[in-house]
mmCIF file of C-alpha atoms in Angstrom:
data_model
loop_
_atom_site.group_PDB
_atom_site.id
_atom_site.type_symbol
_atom_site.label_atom_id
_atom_site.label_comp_id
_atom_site.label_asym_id
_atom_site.label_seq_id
_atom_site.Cartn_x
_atom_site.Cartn_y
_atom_site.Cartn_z
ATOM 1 C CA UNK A 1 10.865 40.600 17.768
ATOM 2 C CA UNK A 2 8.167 39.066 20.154
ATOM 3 C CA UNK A 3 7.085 35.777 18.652
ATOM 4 C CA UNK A 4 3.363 34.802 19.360
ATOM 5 C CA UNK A 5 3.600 31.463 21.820
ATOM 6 C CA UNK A 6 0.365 30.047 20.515
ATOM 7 C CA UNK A 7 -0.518 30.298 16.967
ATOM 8 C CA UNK A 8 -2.021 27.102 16.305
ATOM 9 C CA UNK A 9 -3.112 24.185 19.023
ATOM 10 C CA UNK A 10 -4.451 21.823 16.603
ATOM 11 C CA UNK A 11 -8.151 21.557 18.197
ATOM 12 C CA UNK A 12 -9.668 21.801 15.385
ATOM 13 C CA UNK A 13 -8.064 18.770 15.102
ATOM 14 C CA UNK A 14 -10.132 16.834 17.460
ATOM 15 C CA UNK A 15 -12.759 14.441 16.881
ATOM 16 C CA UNK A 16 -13.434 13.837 19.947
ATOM 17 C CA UNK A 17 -12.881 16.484 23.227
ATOM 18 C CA UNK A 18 -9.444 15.606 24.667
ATOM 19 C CA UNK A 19 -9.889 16.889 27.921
ATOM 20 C CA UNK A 20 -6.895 18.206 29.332
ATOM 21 C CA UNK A 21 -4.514 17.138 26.929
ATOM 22 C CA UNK A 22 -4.212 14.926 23.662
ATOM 23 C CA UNK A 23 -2.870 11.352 25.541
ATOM 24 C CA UNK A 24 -1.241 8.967 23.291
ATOM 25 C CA UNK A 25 -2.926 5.834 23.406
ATOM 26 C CA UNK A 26 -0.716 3.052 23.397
ATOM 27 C CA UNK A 27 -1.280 -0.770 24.166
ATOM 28 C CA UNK A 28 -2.494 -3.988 23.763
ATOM 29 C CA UNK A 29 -5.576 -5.424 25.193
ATOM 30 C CA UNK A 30 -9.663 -4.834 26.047
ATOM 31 C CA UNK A 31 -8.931 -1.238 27.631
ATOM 32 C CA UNK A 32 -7.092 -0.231 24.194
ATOM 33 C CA UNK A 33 -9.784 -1.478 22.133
ATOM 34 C CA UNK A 34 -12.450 0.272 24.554
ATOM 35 C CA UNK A 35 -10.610 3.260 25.773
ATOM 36 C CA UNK A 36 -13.100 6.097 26.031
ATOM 37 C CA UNK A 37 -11.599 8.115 23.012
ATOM 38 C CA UNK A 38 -12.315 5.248 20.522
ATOM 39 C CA UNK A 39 -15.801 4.970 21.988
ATOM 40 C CA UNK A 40 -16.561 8.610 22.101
ATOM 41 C CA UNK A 41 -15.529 8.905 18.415
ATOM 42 C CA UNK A 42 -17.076 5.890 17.134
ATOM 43 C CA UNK A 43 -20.334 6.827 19.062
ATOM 44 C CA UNK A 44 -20.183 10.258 17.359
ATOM 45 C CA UNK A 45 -19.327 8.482 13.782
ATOM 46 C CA UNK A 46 -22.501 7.200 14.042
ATOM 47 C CA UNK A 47 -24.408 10.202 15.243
ATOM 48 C CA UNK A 48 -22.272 13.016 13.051
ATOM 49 C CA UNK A 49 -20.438 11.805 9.752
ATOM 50 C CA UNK A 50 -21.834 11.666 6.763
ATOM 51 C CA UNK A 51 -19.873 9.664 4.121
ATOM 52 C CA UNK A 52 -20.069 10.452 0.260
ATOM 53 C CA UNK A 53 -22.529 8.745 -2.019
ATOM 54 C CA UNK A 54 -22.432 7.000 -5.013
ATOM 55 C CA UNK A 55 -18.714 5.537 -4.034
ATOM 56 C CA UNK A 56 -17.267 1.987 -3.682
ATOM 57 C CA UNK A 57 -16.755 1.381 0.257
ATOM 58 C CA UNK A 58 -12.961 0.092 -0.042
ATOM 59 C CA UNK A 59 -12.121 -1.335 3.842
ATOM 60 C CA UNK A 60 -8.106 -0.908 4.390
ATOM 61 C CA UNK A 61 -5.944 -2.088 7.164
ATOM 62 C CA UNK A 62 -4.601 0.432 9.469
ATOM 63 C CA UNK A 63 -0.284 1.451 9.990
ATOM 64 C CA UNK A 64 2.345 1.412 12.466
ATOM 65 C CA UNK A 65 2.773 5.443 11.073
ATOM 66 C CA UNK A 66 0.887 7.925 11.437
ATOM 67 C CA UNK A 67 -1.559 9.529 10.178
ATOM 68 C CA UNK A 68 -2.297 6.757 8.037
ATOM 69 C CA UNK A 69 -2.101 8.433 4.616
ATOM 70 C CA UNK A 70 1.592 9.324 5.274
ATOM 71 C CA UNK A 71 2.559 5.824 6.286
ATOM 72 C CA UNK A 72 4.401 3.691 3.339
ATOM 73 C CA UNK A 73 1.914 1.558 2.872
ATOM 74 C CA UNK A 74 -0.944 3.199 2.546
ATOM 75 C CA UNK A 75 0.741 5.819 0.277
ATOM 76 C CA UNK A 76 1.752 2.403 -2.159
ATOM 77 C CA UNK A 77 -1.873 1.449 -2.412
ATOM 78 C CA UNK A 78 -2.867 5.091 -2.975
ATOM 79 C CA UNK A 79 -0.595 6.166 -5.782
ATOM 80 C CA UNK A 80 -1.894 2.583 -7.208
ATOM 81 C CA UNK A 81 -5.663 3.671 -6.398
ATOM 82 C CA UNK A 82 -4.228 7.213 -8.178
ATOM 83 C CA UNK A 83 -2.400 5.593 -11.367
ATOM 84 C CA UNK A 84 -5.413 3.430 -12.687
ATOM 85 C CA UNK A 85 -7.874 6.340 -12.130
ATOM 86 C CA UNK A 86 -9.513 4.574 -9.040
ATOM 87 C CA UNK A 87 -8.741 7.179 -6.300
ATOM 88 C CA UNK A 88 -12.182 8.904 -6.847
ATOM 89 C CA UNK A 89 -13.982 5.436 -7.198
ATOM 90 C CA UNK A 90 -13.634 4.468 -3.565
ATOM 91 C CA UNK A 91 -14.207 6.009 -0.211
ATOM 92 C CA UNK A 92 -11.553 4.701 2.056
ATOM 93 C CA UNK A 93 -12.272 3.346 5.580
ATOM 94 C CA UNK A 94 -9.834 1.531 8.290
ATOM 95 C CA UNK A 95 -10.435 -1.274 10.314
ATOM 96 C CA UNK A 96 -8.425 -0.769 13.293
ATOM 97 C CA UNK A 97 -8.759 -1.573 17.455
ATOM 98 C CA UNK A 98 -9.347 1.936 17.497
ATOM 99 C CA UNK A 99 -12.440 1.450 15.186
ATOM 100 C CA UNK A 100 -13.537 2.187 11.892
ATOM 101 C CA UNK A 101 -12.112 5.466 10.276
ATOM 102 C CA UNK A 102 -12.787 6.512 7.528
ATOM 103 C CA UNK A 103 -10.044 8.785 5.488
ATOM 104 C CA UNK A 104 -11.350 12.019 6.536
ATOM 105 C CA UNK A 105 -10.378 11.852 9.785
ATOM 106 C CA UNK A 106 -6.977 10.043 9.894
ATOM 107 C CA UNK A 107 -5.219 13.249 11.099
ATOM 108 C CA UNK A 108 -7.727 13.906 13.877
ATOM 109 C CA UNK A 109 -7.317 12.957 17.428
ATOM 110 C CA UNK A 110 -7.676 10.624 18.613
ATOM 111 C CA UNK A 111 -6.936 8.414 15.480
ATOM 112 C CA UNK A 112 -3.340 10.101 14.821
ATOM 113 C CA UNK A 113 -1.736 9.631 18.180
ATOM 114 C CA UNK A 114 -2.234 5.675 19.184
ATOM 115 C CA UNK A 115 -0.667 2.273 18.658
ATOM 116 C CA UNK A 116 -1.193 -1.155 18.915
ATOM 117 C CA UNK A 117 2.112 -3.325 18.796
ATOM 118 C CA UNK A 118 0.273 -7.274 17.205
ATOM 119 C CA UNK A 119 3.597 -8.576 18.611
ATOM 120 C CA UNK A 120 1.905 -8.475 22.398
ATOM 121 C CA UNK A 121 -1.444 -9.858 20.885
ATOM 122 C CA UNK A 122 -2.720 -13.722 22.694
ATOM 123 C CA UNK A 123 -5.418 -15.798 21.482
ATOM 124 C CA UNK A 124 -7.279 -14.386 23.872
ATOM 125 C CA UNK A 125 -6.850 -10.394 22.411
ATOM 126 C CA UNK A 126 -7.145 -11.440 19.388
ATOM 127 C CA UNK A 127 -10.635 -12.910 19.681
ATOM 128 C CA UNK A 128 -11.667 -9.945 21.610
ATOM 129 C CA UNK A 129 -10.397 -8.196 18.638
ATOM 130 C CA UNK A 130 -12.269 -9.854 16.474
ATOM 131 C CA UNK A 131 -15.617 -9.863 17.824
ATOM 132 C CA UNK A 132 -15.389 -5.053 19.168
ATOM 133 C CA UNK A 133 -14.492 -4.556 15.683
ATOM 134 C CA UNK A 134 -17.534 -6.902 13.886
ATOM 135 C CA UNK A 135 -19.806 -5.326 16.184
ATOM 136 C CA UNK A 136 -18.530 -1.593 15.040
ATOM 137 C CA UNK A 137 -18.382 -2.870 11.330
ATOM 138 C CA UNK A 138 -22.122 -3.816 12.027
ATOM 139 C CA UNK A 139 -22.972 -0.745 13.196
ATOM 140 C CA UNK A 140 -21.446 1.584 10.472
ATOM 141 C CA UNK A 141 -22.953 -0.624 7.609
ATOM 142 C CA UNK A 142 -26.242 -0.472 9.492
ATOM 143 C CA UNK A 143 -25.999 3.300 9.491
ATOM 144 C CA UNK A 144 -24.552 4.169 6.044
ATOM 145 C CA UNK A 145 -24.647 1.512 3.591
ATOM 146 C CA UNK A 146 -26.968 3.023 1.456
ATOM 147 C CA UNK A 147 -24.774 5.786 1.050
ATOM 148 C CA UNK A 148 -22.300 3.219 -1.265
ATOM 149 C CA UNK A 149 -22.805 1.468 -4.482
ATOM 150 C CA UNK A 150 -20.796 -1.836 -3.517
ATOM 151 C CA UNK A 151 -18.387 -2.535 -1.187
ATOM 152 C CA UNK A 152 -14.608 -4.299 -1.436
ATOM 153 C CA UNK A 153 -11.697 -4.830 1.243
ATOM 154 C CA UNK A 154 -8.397 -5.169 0.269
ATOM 155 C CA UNK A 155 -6.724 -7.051 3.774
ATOM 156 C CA UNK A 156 -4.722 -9.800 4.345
ATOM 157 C CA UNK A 157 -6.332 -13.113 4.219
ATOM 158 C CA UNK A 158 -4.993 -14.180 7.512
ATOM 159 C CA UNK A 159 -5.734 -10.670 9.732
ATOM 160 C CA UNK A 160 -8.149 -10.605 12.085
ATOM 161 C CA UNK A 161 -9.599 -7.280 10.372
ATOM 162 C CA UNK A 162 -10.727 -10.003 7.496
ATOM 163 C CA UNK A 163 -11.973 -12.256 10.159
ATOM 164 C CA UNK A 164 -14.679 -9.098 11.924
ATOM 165 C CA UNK A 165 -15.071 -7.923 8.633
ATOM 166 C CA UNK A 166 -16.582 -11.478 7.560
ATOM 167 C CA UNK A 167 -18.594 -11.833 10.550
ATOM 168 C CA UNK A 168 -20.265 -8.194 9.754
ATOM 169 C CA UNK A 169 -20.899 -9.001 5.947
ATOM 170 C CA UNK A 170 -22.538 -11.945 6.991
ATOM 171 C CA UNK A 171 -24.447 -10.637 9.647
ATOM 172 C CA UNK A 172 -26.078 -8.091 7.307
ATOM 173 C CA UNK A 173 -25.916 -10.032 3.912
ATOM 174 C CA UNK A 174 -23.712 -8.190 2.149
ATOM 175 C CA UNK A 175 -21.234 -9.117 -0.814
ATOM 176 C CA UNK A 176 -17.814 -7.928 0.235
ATOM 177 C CA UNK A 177 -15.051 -8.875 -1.931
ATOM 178 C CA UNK A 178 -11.151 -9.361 -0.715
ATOM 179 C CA UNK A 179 -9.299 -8.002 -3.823
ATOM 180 C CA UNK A 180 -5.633 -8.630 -1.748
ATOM 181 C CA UNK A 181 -3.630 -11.518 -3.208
ATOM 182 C CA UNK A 182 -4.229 -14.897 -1.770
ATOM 183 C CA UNK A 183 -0.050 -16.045 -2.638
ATOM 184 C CA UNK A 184 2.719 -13.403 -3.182
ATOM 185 C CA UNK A 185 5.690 -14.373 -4.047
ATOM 186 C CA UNK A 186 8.448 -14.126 -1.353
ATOM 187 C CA UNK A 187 10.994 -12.633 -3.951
ATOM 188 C CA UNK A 188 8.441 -10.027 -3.907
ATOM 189 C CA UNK A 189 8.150 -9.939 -0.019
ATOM 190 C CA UNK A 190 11.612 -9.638 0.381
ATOM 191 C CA UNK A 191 11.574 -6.774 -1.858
ATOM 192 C CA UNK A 192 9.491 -4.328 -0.220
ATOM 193 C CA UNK A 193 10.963 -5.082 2.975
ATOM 194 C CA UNK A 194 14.644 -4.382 2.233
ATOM 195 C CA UNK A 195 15.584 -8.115 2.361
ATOM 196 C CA UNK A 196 13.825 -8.322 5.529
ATOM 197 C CA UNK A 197 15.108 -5.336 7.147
ATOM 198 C CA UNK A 198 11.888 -3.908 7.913
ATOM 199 C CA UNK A 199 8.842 -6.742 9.523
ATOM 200 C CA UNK A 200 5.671 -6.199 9.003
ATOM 201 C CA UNK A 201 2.834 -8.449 8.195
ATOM 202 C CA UNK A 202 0.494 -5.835 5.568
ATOM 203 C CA UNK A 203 4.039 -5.403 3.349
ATOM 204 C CA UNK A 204 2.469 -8.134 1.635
ATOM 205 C CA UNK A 205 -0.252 -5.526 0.749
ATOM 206 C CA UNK A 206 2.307 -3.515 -1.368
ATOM 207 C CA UNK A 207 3.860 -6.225 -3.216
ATOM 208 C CA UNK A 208 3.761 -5.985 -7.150
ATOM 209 C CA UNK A 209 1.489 -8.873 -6.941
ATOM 210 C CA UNK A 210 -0.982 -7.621 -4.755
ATOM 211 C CA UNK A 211 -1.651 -4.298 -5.780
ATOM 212 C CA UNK A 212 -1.916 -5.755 -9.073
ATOM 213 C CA UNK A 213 -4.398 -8.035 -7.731
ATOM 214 C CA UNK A 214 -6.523 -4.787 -5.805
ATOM 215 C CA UNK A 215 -6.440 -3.265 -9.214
ATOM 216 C CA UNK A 216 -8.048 -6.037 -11.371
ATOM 217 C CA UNK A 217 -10.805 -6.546 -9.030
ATOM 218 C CA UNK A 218 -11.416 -3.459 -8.558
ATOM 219 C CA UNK A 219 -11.745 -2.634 -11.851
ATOM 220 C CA UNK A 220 -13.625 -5.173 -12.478
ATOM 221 C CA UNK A 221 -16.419 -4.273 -9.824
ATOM 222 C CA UNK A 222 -16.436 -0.373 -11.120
ATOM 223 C CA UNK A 223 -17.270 -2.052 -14.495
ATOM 224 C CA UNK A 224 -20.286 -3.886 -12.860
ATOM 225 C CA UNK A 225 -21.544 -1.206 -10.787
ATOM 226 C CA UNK A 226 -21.443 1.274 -13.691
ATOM 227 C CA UNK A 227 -19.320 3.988 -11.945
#
């Protein structure tokens, strides 16, 4: 038996044209926030995505895994989204170096194959941070905020996602709610980590508190809006 040696090369697959091959991007710093991928994809974003209508824009934080739907995390705040009937209220978008993503395209290149470690992050980075990704969080509000009926976040208080996020929402005078949990309690921290074994900063985004906390506001704003 002759087995075919290409069945499947995952182009369609691509937001953006790879070139030669599918790099992964990996680093810290202005050329990771800038590389030519992120720009070429957010350009197109702009150009051709259409979200849906008539949905709550819910802003997430981006993972260490990926895509991000199969990463711990975001599966925790999805099968909460999914238990209280939510799941179909919100259209889910990622704040990331790599730009704003939404859902649909978190298995397509070149959003699937790059990381940035926070641990290498200076002041410095993290300002730059701050101010690519409020400019890009402009920009896609400009472009498609009529297509939403409100708008939430659920990020930590402290990440600089929160911080550009902020700075965009203030720029274009819109109410945008943080429905994460101000306090959790470190029993609860300590939980979802494995007694510490695993470190990162957004577990506090899948404690019991917190995603009770995403829940009630949420809620809460579907009621308003009428959805």
């Amino acid at each position: 038996m002759v087995c075919p040696r290409r069945v499947w090369t995952g182009k369609e697959l691509d937001w953006v044209e790879p070139g030669e091959c599918r790099e992964y991007i990996r680093g810290v710093g202005l050329d990771y926030l800038i590389h030519p991928a992120f720009e070429k994809g957010f350009s197109k974003l702009l150009t051709s995505y259409e979200p849906p209508r008539g949905k709550i824009l819910l802003f997430l934080p981006c993972s260490y895994g990926k895509p991000y739907s199969q990463s711990f995390i975001h599966y925790m705040i999805r099968r909460t989204l999914w238990k209280n009937g939510l799941i179909d209220k919100v259209h889910e978008v990622m704040l990331t170096n790599a730009g704003v993503v939404p859902r649909e395209l978190d298995e397509h290149w070149p959003y699937a194959a790059y990381d940035w470690n926070p641990i290498y992050e200076t002041p410095e980075i993290r300002e730059c941070y701050r101010r690519v990704l409020a400019d890009r969080i402009t920009a896609y509000l400009e472009t498609f905020k009529s297509y939403y009926r409100g708008f939430a976040a659920y990020l930590r208080w402290d990440s600089d996602s929160w911080a550009a996020l902020r700075v965009a929402a203030e720029r274009l005078g819109i109410r945008i709610e943080n429905f994460a949990a101000r306090t959790v309690p470190n029993e609860e921290v300590r939980e979802v980590s494995l007694g510490g074994l695993y470190q990162d900063a957004d577990l506090v985004l899948v404690t019991r508190s917190s995603l009770a906390s995403l829940v009630q506001g949420l809620k809460k704003l579907v009621k308003e809006l009428g959805l």
